């Protein structure tokens, strides 16, 4: 699944267009490398979102088969990494 679709599907970003803009700005890293929205996400990848004053990392546990998942099921697909 594409990175921008994944971020939207698992409710990390509210809209896919926001995820695409973040990728273009270079604030999203996959395994420590700046990535485009078209990057294919694999299980066990580490996705890092760098904000102005902080950063948040997630480990991919599972790839969703649906366009979106309920927020209550987010923990089945990603886990927050400290």
PDB file of C-alpha atoms in Angstrom:
ATOM      1  CA  UNK A   1       0.000   0.000   0.000  1.00  0.00           C
ATOM      2  CA  UNK A   2       1.215   3.512  -0.790  1.00  0.00           C
ATOM      3  CA  UNK A   3       2.547   5.563   2.128  1.00  0.00           C
ATOM      4  CA  UNK A   4       0.025   8.383   1.715  1.00  0.00           C
ATOM      5  CA  UNK A   5      -2.903   5.942   1.536  1.00  0.00           C
ATOM      6  CA  UNK A   6      -1.595   4.028   4.552  1.00  0.00           C
ATOM      7  CA  UNK A   7      -1.317   7.145   6.723  1.00  0.00           C
ATOM      8  CA  UNK A   8      -4.893   8.057   5.853  1.00  0.00           C
ATOM      9  CA  UNK A   9      -6.290   4.523   6.188  1.00  0.00           C
ATOM     10  CA  UNK A  10      -4.933   3.977   9.716  1.00  0.00           C
ATOM     11  CA  UNK A  11      -6.019   7.454  10.854  1.00  0.00           C
ATOM     12  CA  UNK A  12      -2.575   8.972  11.369  1.00  0.00           C
ATOM     13  CA  UNK A  13      -3.516  11.863   9.064  1.00  0.00           C
ATOM     14  CA  UNK A  14      -7.043  13.127   8.503  1.00  0.00           C
ATOM     15  CA  UNK A  15      -6.790  13.395   4.717  1.00  0.00           C
ATOM     16  CA  UNK A  16      -4.659  11.755   2.038  1.00  0.00           C
ATOM     17  CA  UNK A  17      -3.863  15.168   0.552  1.00  0.00           C
ATOM     18  CA  UNK A  18      -2.361  16.191   3.913  1.00  0.00           C
ATOM     19  CA  UNK A  19      -0.179  13.068   3.897  1.00  0.00           C
ATOM     20  CA  UNK A  20       0.931  13.862   0.320  1.00  0.00           C
ATOM     21  CA  UNK A  21       1.847  17.434   1.295  1.00  0.00           C
ATOM     22  CA  UNK A  22       3.822  16.179   4.297  1.00  0.00           C
ATOM     23  CA  UNK A  23       5.738  13.759   2.050  1.00  0.00           C
ATOM     24  CA  UNK A  24       6.533  16.555  -0.419  1.00  0.00           C
ATOM     25  CA  UNK A  25       7.772  18.724   2.450  1.00  0.00           C
ATOM     26  CA  UNK A  26      10.137  15.976   3.585  1.00  0.00           C
ATOM     27  CA  UNK A  27       8.761  15.606   7.110  1.00  0.00           C
ATOM     28  CA  UNK A  28       7.871  11.905   6.768  1.00  0.00           C
ATOM     29  CA  UNK A  29      10.637   9.315   6.997  1.00  0.00           C
ATOM     30  CA  UNK A  30      10.349   5.584   6.373  1.00  0.00           C
ATOM     31  CA  UNK A  31      13.172   3.664   8.060  1.00  0.00           C
ATOM     32  CA  UNK A  32      15.113   6.924   8.412  1.00  0.00           C
ATOM     33  CA  UNK A  33      14.879   7.918   4.725  1.00  0.00           C
ATOM     34  CA  UNK A  34      12.741  10.767   3.351  1.00  0.00           C
ATOM     35  CA  UNK A  35       9.992   9.173   1.310  1.00  0.00           C
ATOM     36  CA  UNK A  36       7.489  10.117  -1.358  1.00  0.00           C
ATOM     37  CA  UNK A  37       3.789   9.372  -1.031  1.00  0.00           C
ATOM     38  CA  UNK A  38       4.154   6.597  -3.600  1.00  0.00           C
ATOM     39  CA  UNK A  39       6.571   4.585  -1.405  1.00  0.00           C
ATOM     40  CA  UNK A  40       5.227   1.089  -0.724  1.00  0.00           C
ATOM     41  CA  UNK A  41       4.812   0.433   3.000  1.00  0.00           C
ATOM     42  CA  UNK A  42       5.873  -2.982   4.284  1.00  0.00           C
ATOM     43  CA  UNK A  43       5.267  -4.734   7.607  1.00  0.00           C
ATOM     44  CA  UNK A  44       7.843  -3.735  10.289  1.00  0.00           C
ATOM     45  CA  UNK A  45       8.686  -0.412   8.569  1.00  0.00           C
ATOM     46  CA  UNK A  46       9.219   2.507  10.962  1.00  0.00           C
ATOM     47  CA  UNK A  47       7.344   5.640   9.856  1.00  0.00           C
ATOM     48  CA  UNK A  48       8.510   8.871  11.504  1.00  0.00           C
ATOM     49  CA  UNK A  49       6.600  12.155  11.330  1.00  0.00           C
ATOM     50  CA  UNK A  50       8.780  15.161  12.162  1.00  0.00           C
ATOM     51  CA  UNK A  51       6.794  18.122  13.476  1.00  0.00           C
ATOM     52  CA  UNK A  52       8.179  21.541  14.393  1.00  0.00           C
ATOM     53  CA  UNK A  53       8.920  20.714  18.015  1.00  0.00           C
ATOM     54  CA  UNK A  54       8.599  16.932  18.185  1.00  0.00           C
ATOM     55  CA  UNK A  55       8.573  13.735  16.205  1.00  0.00           C
ATOM     56  CA  UNK A  56       6.392  10.646  16.370  1.00  0.00           C
ATOM     57  CA  UNK A  57       7.308   7.168  15.143  1.00  0.00           C
ATOM     58  CA  UNK A  58       5.080   4.221  14.306  1.00  0.00           C
ATOM     59  CA  UNK A  59       5.891   0.590  13.489  1.00  0.00           C
ATOM     60  CA  UNK A  60       3.717  -1.008  10.805  1.00  0.00           C
ATOM     61  CA  UNK A  61       2.157  -4.200  12.187  1.00  0.00           C
ATOM     62  CA  UNK A  62      -0.294  -4.997   9.412  1.00  0.00           C
ATOM     63  CA  UNK A  63      -1.402  -3.567   6.046  1.00  0.00           C
ATOM     64  CA  UNK A  64      -5.142  -2.726   5.917  1.00  0.00           C
ATOM     65  CA  UNK A  65      -7.240  -4.199   3.126  1.00  0.00           C
ATOM     66  CA  UNK A  66      -9.964  -1.566   3.447  1.00  0.00           C
ATOM     67  CA  UNK A  67      -9.840   2.085   2.428  1.00  0.00           C
ATOM     68  CA  UNK A  68     -10.274   3.200   6.041  1.00  0.00           C
ATOM     69  CA  UNK A  69     -10.443   1.446   9.368  1.00  0.00           C
ATOM     70  CA  UNK A  70     -12.265   2.442  12.565  1.00  0.00           C
ATOM     71  CA  UNK A  71     -10.137   4.465  14.985  1.00  0.00           C
ATOM     72  CA  UNK A  72     -10.686   1.792  17.607  1.00  0.00           C
ATOM     73  CA  UNK A  73      -8.761  -0.720  15.433  1.00  0.00           C
ATOM     74  CA  UNK A  74      -5.721   1.530  14.852  1.00  0.00           C
ATOM     75  CA  UNK A  75      -3.629  -0.477  17.354  1.00  0.00           C
ATOM     76  CA  UNK A  76      -3.941  -3.586  15.164  1.00  0.00           C
ATOM     77  CA  UNK A  77      -2.139  -1.838  12.290  1.00  0.00           C
ATOM     78  CA  UNK A  78       0.458   0.425  13.925  1.00  0.00           C
ATOM     79  CA  UNK A  79       2.186   0.732  17.272  1.00  0.00           C
ATOM     80  CA  UNK A  80       3.784   3.875  18.571  1.00  0.00           C
ATOM     81  CA  UNK A  81       7.550   3.633  18.994  1.00  0.00           C
ATOM     82  CA  UNK A  82       9.333   5.731  21.611  1.00  0.00           C
TER      83      UNK A  82
END
